[in-house]
Structures are given as C-alpha cells and as structure tokens.
C-alpha cells in the first residue's frame, strides 16, 4: 500500500490520562428525577462519569459549579453560603472590578451602564459591613504563606470609590510607626498600603525598605496569597515553584502539585496566581496605558531590564507596533538613541531615558549605551 500522507507533529499539551477515581460522597434527591451528586472536590479537566440505571433512560448531566452558558442568567453576586451568608468581599468585588477593567481595556461602556445599579448596591452593602471604613471579615489573603495579614488590610484595596476616606482610615488603623510597616508587617500589608496610596510621602521609602527587607529574609520569596499577589507582582518579582514540580496549569495553592501541608491535593487548574501574566507584559515588556486612557488609546512603552545588572554598554533594539487609532509614549533606555522617530518629549540624564511620542505604525529604536537605573 502507498505511504500515508500523515505527518508526526509535536503535541503541546500533556497526554490525557487517568489521574484519579473519585466516588460520590453524597447524592441529593431534588425531586422530579433530579439529583445533585456531590464528589467533595473541585474538578478540572475531562471527567468521565459512570452510573447505573435502567436501559433507555435519558440522563442529562450539568456541572454544578459554574454557569451553563456564556451569558449568565444570574446578575447579582452569588453568596458563598457554606462560609458566609451574604456577599463576600474578595470574590464578590468582581461585580465592580470586572466592568471597570473591561471598560479600561476595551472601552466597553455598555456593561458599566448595565451593571451600575449592581455595582452601587454592592458598594453600599460593603459600607454597612465596615466600621470606620474598615471591613474585617472574609477569607483575608487566601492561600498566603504568611497567614498573619488581617482581613481588614486586604479589602481596603478593592474599593477606589471610597479611596480618600479608606486610605485615611487604613493608615490610622494599621500603621506601625515604630517598625515603619503596617499591621503585622507582612508583605501583603505593605504592598497594599503602597499601591493604594495610603502611605504618606514621608514614610514611603521606609515602607518600601521594610517590604524589600522582608523579601530578603524569605530568601527572595513572596509570602502573599492570591488576593495580595497582583499588587506584589506589580511591585516586585515572580515565582516558579509549581512549574519545577510538574504543573502544566495554574494551581490553587502555592504548593502546586505537592500537597505538602498535610491537606488534600488542591485544584490543579485554577486561575489563582495568574497575576504574573500581567507582570510580564506590564512590568517587563513595559506595555501600559496612561491613567486617563481607555481601550489602550494612549500607551506608554517602558521596558525594564531586571537582574543584578548595574551598567550595560551594548546595543538595545526596540521594535514596536502601535495599533491604529492609538498613540504611545516610548521610554527607551539610554541617551544616544537613533533613529529619531516621532516627537522627542524628554531626555533625562538622571534616569538615562529618552522619551518619544509616536502615532500608530511600526517603529524601531536603537540605543547604543544605556544604564540600568532601577
């Protein structure tokens, strides 16, 4: 027979294999031949379900831990009944943050207009839970290594509408003047205070010094959980333990594929610590939009060189494509920058940076000598 035309191709995904057999821990009869089966564990991947029943019986299976279609039926925050009987501060704040982020990234006004009553209602609800602008219930910094961060520290970061009052209350409640830190001195407490703008100008260097010293004491590791982690990444560095131990997706716990704390293995496909993705594009590649921009119409490009480098004498080539309708402020490391595209905005000997304003199109910049002045 002739040779087949098929070719071998590398598979990017790991093989689909049997991982574990899980038995139901409870079956709840809902009436009308409807049953809720509880397996006692969160599922991710491709489950194969087996059951016994009469021949020709039609069985319809639906997962119970998510929406059944792309457009949700339920428009309000769903309370976590198993722990709290009302809306939670950590996951519940998505009713405010998601419409805001979608507007900032895609200029999506329709969702802001549609969900504004829900956003306002949830924010008003939170004010009833707070005492002197501090709400101290909830999970806190979930799955943190350092478990000492009070819940009240975590949730002040979420509600920018009350920023001035909350910042003042935050500083008054949690600032430790003698130690130059906040609350228990955890990394989470410091990064939240810095990012939300609660730290007075006179204390900012002291708080940053306390934070970086704590990271050094943890052998250059984070002690934050998933709630504080986005702020931590926006401030500092990254983590790779799970990949080293075989994880192929983001995991729920810092332990990754290793149940090292004597507990049941957590979810192995969970968007819990995904803040590193933003850190790679926002901080390393330096692709950001200005504070007053939406839909990335006004960009600034500021790549960052990391590591222990203090001086570089070399060539830096920066190629940029700006989409149609946008403008960008490009921060090129170095002083001697060619060619001179766009409008020269600023040259700084202090930061050793040259800034250009460019319109949509493709551009190339080359810096022949530059310093790493982080």
Coordinates of C-alpha atoms in Angstrom, one line a residue:
X1 CA 0.0 0.0 0.0
X2 CA 1.2 3.6 -0.6
X3 CA 2.8 5.5 2.2
X4 CA 0.3 7.6 4.2
X5 CA 0.5 11.4 3.8
X6 CA 0.1 11.9 7.6
X7 CA 3.0 13.5 9.4
X8 CA 4.0 13.4 13.1
X9 CA 3.5 16.7 14.9
X10 CA 4.6 17.7 18.4
X11 CA 1.8 17.8 20.9
X12 CA 1.9 20.9 23.1
X13 CA -0.5 19.6 25.7
X14 CA 0.3 16.7 28.0
X15 CA -1.4 13.3 27.3
X16 CA -4.9 12.9 28.7
X17 CA -4.5 10.1 31.2
X18 CA -6.5 8.7 34.2
X19 CA -5.4 10.7 37.2
X20 CA -7.8 9.5 40.0
X21 CA -11.0 7.6 40.7
X22 CA -13.4 9.7 42.8
X23 CA -16.5 8.3 44.4
X24 CA -19.5 10.5 45.3
X25 CA -19.8 11.4 48.9
X26 CA -23.5 12.3 48.8
X27 CA -26.4 12.2 46.4
X28 CA -29.3 14.7 47.0
X29 CA -32.7 13.9 45.6
X30 CA -34.3 17.2 44.3
X31 CA -37.5 15.6 43.1
X32 CA -38.7 15.2 39.5
X33 CA -36.0 12.7 38.9
X34 CA -33.3 15.4 39.5
X35 CA -30.3 14.6 41.7
X36 CA -27.3 16.6 42.8
X37 CA -24.2 14.5 43.1
X38 CA -21.5 15.8 45.4
X39 CA -18.0 14.5 44.8
X40 CA -16.5 16.6 47.6
X41 CA -13.7 18.0 45.3
X42 CA -13.4 20.7 42.7
X43 CA -13.0 19.2 39.2
X44 CA -10.8 20.5 36.3
X45 CA -10.0 18.6 33.1
X46 CA -12.1 16.0 31.4
X47 CA -14.1 13.9 33.9
X48 CA -15.6 10.5 32.8
X49 CA -18.8 9.9 34.8
X50 CA -20.2 6.3 35.3
X51 CA -23.5 5.4 36.7
X52 CA -26.1 2.6 36.9
X53 CA -29.7 2.8 35.8
X54 CA -32.4 1.2 33.7
X55 CA -31.9 0.8 29.9
X56 CA -33.1 3.6 27.6
X57 CA -33.1 6.1 30.5
X58 CA -32.2 9.6 29.3
X59 CA -29.5 11.2 31.5
X60 CA -28.7 14.9 31.4
X61 CA -25.6 15.9 33.3
X62 CA -24.7 19.5 34.1
X63 CA -21.7 20.7 36.3
X64 CA -23.0 22.5 39.4
X65 CA -20.0 24.8 40.0
X66 CA -20.4 27.3 37.1
X67 CA -22.8 28.9 34.7
X68 CA -24.3 26.8 32.0
X69 CA -24.0 29.3 29.2
X70 CA -21.8 32.2 28.2
X71 CA -24.3 34.9 29.1
X72 CA -25.1 34.5 32.8
X73 CA -28.7 34.2 34.0
X74 CA -27.9 35.4 37.5
X75 CA -26.9 39.1 37.5
X76 CA -26.1 39.6 41.2
X77 CA -23.2 38.4 43.4
X78 CA -23.9 34.9 44.5
X79 CA -23.2 34.5 48.2
X80 CA -20.9 31.8 49.4
X81 CA -23.4 30.1 51.7
X82 CA -21.0 27.5 53.0
X83 CA -18.9 30.1 54.8
X84 CA -20.8 33.4 54.7
X85 CA -24.5 34.1 54.4
X86 CA -24.0 37.3 52.5
X87 CA -21.9 38.8 49.7
X88 CA -18.2 38.2 50.2
X89 CA -15.6 41.0 49.8
X90 CA -12.9 39.1 48.0
X91 CA -14.6 37.3 45.1
X92 CA -17.7 39.4 45.4
X93 CA -15.9 42.6 44.4
X94 CA -15.8 41.3 40.8
X95 CA -19.2 42.9 40.3
X96 CA -17.3 46.2 40.5
X97 CA -13.9 45.4 39.1
X98 CA -14.8 43.4 36.0
X99 CA -17.0 46.1 34.4
X100 CA -14.3 48.6 35.3
X101 CA -11.4 46.5 33.8
X102 CA -13.4 45.8 30.7
X103 CA -14.0 49.5 30.2
X104 CA -10.4 50.4 30.8
X105 CA -9.1 47.7 28.4
X106 CA -11.8 47.7 25.6
X107 CA -13.8 50.9 26.1
X108 CA -16.8 48.7 26.9
X109 CA -19.3 51.2 28.3
X110 CA -22.4 49.0 27.9
X111 CA -21.5 46.8 30.8
X112 CA -20.7 49.7 33.1
X113 CA -24.2 51.2 32.3
X114 CA -26.0 47.9 32.7
X115 CA -24.3 46.9 35.9
X116 CA -24.0 50.3 37.5
X117 CA -27.0 49.7 39.9
X118 CA -25.5 46.3 40.9
X119 CA -22.1 48.0 41.5
X120 CA -23.6 50.7 43.6
X121 CA -25.7 48.3 45.5
X122 CA -22.8 46.1 46.4
X123 CA -20.6 49.1 47.4
X124 CA -23.4 50.4 49.6
X125 CA -23.7 47.0 51.2
X126 CA -20.0 47.0 52.0
X127 CA -20.3 50.3 53.8
X128 CA -22.8 48.7 56.1
X129 CA -20.3 45.9 56.9
X130 CA -17.5 48.3 57.6
X131 CA -16.7 50.1 60.9
X132 CA -15.0 53.4 60.5
X133 CA -14.3 52.4 56.8
X134 CA -12.6 49.2 57.8
X135 CA -14.2 45.8 57.0
X136 CA -12.6 43.0 58.8
X137 CA -14.4 39.8 57.8
X138 CA -13.7 37.4 55.0
X139 CA -11.0 34.9 53.9
X140 CA -8.3 37.5 54.0
X141 CA -5.3 36.9 51.8
X142 CA -6.4 33.5 50.7
X143 CA -3.7 30.8 50.5
X144 CA -1.0 33.1 51.8
X145 CA 2.3 31.7 53.2
X146 CA 2.2 34.5 55.8
X147 CA -1.2 34.0 57.5
X148 CA -0.9 37.0 59.8
X149 CA -2.3 39.7 57.4
X150 CA -5.7 40.9 58.9
X151 CA -8.7 40.7 56.6
X152 CA -9.2 44.4 57.1
X153 CA -5.9 45.1 55.3
X154 CA -6.9 43.0 52.3
X155 CA -10.2 44.5 51.4
X156 CA -9.3 48.2 51.6
X157 CA -7.6 47.8 48.2
X158 CA -10.8 47.0 46.4
X159 CA -13.0 50.0 46.6
X160 CA -11.5 53.0 44.9
X161 CA -14.7 54.9 45.1
X162 CA -14.1 55.5 48.8
X163 CA -10.4 55.9 48.3
X164 CA -9.8 59.1 50.4
X165 CA -11.8 58.0 53.4
X166 CA -10.5 54.5 53.3
X167 CA -6.8 55.5 52.9
X168 CA -7.0 57.7 55.9
X169 CA -8.8 55.1 58.0
X170 CA -6.3 52.4 56.8
X171 CA -3.3 54.4 57.8
X172 CA -4.8 55.4 61.1
X173 CA -5.8 51.8 61.9
X174 CA -2.9 49.8 60.7
X175 CA 0.3 52.0 60.6
X176 CA 3.1 50.9 63.0
X177 CA 5.2 54.0 63.4
X178 CA 8.0 52.3 65.4
X179 CA 8.5 49.5 62.9
X180 CA 7.7 51.5 59.8
X181 CA 5.2 49.0 58.5
X182 CA 1.5 48.2 58.5
X183 CA -0.5 45.7 60.7
X184 CA 1.6 42.6 61.4
X185 CA 4.4 43.7 59.0
X186 CA 3.5 41.1 56.3
X187 CA 4.4 41.6 52.7
X188 CA 0.7 41.8 51.8
X189 CA 0.1 44.6 54.3
X190 CA 3.0 46.7 52.9
X191 CA 2.2 46.3 49.2
X192 CA -1.5 47.1 49.7
X193 CA -0.6 50.3 51.6
X194 CA 1.9 51.3 49.0
X195 CA -0.3 50.6 45.9
X196 CA -3.5 52.1 47.3
X197 CA -1.7 55.4 48.2
X198 CA -2.3 55.2 51.9
X199 CA 1.4 55.7 52.8
X200 CA 2.3 59.4 53.5
X201 CA 5.2 60.7 51.3
X202 CA 7.5 60.9 54.3
X203 CA 7.1 57.2 55.0
X204 CA 7.1 55.7 51.5
X205 CA 10.8 54.9 51.4
X206 CA 10.6 53.4 54.9
X207 CA 7.7 51.1 54.0
X208 CA 9.4 50.0 50.8
X209 CA 12.6 49.3 52.7
X210 CA 10.7 47.2 55.2
X211 CA 9.0 45.3 52.4
X212 CA 12.2 44.5 50.5
X213 CA 14.0 43.5 53.7
X214 CA 11.2 41.0 54.5
X215 CA 11.5 39.5 51.0
X216 CA 15.2 39.1 51.6
X217 CA 14.5 37.4 54.9
X218 CA 12.2 35.0 53.0
X219 CA 15.2 34.1 50.7
X220 CA 13.7 36.4 48.0
X221 CA 10.3 34.7 48.0
X222 CA 6.8 36.1 48.4
X223 CA 4.7 35.3 51.5
X224 CA 1.5 36.7 49.9
X225 CA -1.7 34.8 49.0
X226 CA -3.7 35.3 45.8
X227 CA -5.6 38.4 46.9
X228 CA -2.4 40.4 47.6
X229 CA -0.4 38.8 44.8
X230 CA -1.3 41.1 41.9
X231 CA -0.2 44.0 43.9
X232 CA 3.0 42.2 44.9
X233 CA 3.8 41.4 41.3
X234 CA 3.1 44.9 40.2
X235 CA 5.7 46.0 42.8
X236 CA 8.3 43.3 42.6
X237 CA 9.3 39.8 41.3
X238 CA 7.9 36.4 40.3
X239 CA 7.6 32.7 41.3
X240 CA 8.2 29.4 39.5
X241 CA 8.0 26.5 42.1
X242 CA 4.9 24.9 40.6
X243 CA 6.4 24.6 37.1
X244 CA 9.6 23.0 38.5
X245 CA 7.4 20.3 40.2
X246 CA 5.5 19.4 37.0
X247 CA 2.4 21.7 37.0
X248 CA 1.1 22.3 33.5
X249 CA -1.6 24.9 34.5
X250 CA -2.0 27.4 37.3
X251 CA -2.8 25.7 40.6
X252 CA -4.9 26.7 43.6
X253 CA -2.2 26.5 46.2
X254 CA 1.4 27.7 46.3
X255 CA 2.4 24.1 46.9
X256 CA 1.4 23.4 43.3
X257 CA 1.3 19.6 42.6
X258 CA 2.7 18.9 46.1
X259 CA 0.2 18.5 49.0
X260 CA 3.0 19.4 51.4
X261 CA 0.9 20.9 54.2
X262 CA -0.9 17.6 55.1
X263 CA -4.0 18.5 53.2
X264 CA -5.9 17.1 50.2
X265 CA -4.4 17.9 46.9
X266 CA -6.0 21.2 45.7
X267 CA -7.2 22.1 42.3
X268 CA -4.5 21.7 39.6
X269 CA -6.2 24.0 37.1
X270 CA -7.2 27.2 38.9
X271 CA -6.7 30.8 37.9
X272 CA -5.5 31.8 41.4
X273 CA -2.0 33.1 40.9
X274 CA -2.3 34.4 37.4
X275 CA -1.1 37.9 38.3
X276 CA 2.3 37.0 36.9
X277 CA 0.9 37.3 33.4
X278 CA 0.2 41.0 33.9
X279 CA 3.6 41.4 35.4
X280 CA 5.3 40.0 32.4
X281 CA 3.6 42.3 29.9
X282 CA 3.1 45.4 32.1
X283 CA 6.4 45.5 34.0
X284 CA 9.0 43.6 32.0
X285 CA 7.7 44.4 28.4
X286 CA 6.5 47.7 29.8
X287 CA 3.3 47.9 27.8
X288 CA 0.8 50.1 29.7
X289 CA -1.8 52.7 29.1
X290 CA -1.9 56.1 30.8
X291 CA -4.2 56.6 33.8
X292 CA -6.7 58.6 31.8
X293 CA -6.7 56.3 28.8
X294 CA -9.3 53.6 27.9
X295 CA -9.1 51.0 25.2
X296 CA -5.3 51.5 25.1
X297 CA -5.7 54.7 23.1
X298 CA -2.8 56.4 24.9
X299 CA 0.1 54.0 25.6
X300 CA 3.4 54.3 27.2
X301 CA 6.1 51.7 26.5
X302 CA 8.7 51.4 29.2
X303 CA 10.6 48.1 29.1
X304 CA 12.5 47.1 32.2
X305 CA 15.9 45.4 32.5
X306 CA 15.9 43.1 35.6
X307 CA 18.6 41.2 37.4
X308 CA 21.8 42.3 39.1
X309 CA 23.0 44.4 36.2
X310 CA 24.1 47.9 37.2
X311 CA 25.7 49.1 34.0
X312 CA 25.4 48.0 30.3
X313 CA 27.4 49.0 27.3
X314 CA 25.7 47.4 24.4
X315 CA 23.1 47.8 21.7
X316 CA 19.4 47.8 22.6
X317 CA 17.0 47.3 19.7
X318 CA 13.3 48.0 20.4
X319 CA 10.7 47.2 17.8
X320 CA 7.2 48.5 18.4
X321 CA 3.9 48.2 16.5
X322 CA 1.3 50.7 17.7
X323 CA -2.3 49.8 16.6
X324 CA -4.4 52.2 14.5
X325 CA -6.1 55.0 16.5
X326 CA -3.6 54.9 19.4
X327 CA -0.6 57.0 20.4
X328 CA 2.3 55.9 22.6
X329 CA 4.9 57.4 24.8
X330 CA 8.0 55.2 24.4
X331 CA 10.6 55.2 27.1
X332 CA 13.8 54.0 25.5
X333 CA 16.6 53.1 28.0
X334 CA 19.7 55.1 27.0
X335 CA 20.8 58.5 25.9
X336 CA 22.2 58.0 22.4
X337 CA 19.0 56.8 20.7
X338 CA 18.6 56.5 16.9
X339 CA 16.8 56.9 14.6
X340 CA 14.8 59.9 15.8
X341 CA 11.2 58.7 15.2
X342 CA 8.2 60.7 16.3
X343 CA 8.4 63.7 18.6
X344 CA 11.2 63.9 21.2
X345 CA 9.5 64.5 24.5
X346 CA 12.3 64.3 27.1
X347 CA 15.8 63.2 27.6
X348 CA 16.8 62.5 31.3
X349 CA 20.3 62.2 32.5
X350 CA 19.0 61.2 35.9
X351 CA 17.1 58.1 34.6
X352 CA 19.2 57.7 31.5
X353 CA 16.0 57.5 29.4
X354 CA 14.8 59.1 26.2
X355 CA 11.1 59.5 25.6
X356 CA 9.3 59.7 22.3
X357 CA 5.7 60.3 21.3
X358 CA 4.6 58.3 18.3
X359 CA 1.4 57.6 16.4
X360 CA 0.2 54.3 15.0
X361 CA 2.6 52.3 12.9
X362 CA 5.8 50.3 13.1
X363 CA 8.9 51.8 14.7
X364 CA 12.4 50.7 15.5
X365 CA 14.6 52.3 18.2
X366 CA 18.3 51.6 18.9
X367 CA 20.2 52.7 22.0
X368 CA 23.9 52.3 21.8
X369 CA 24.7 52.8 25.5
X370 CA 22.4 52.7 28.5
X371 CA 22.3 52.2 32.2
X372 CA 20.1 50.0 34.3
X373 CA 18.9 52.6 36.9
X374 CA 16.2 50.5 38.7

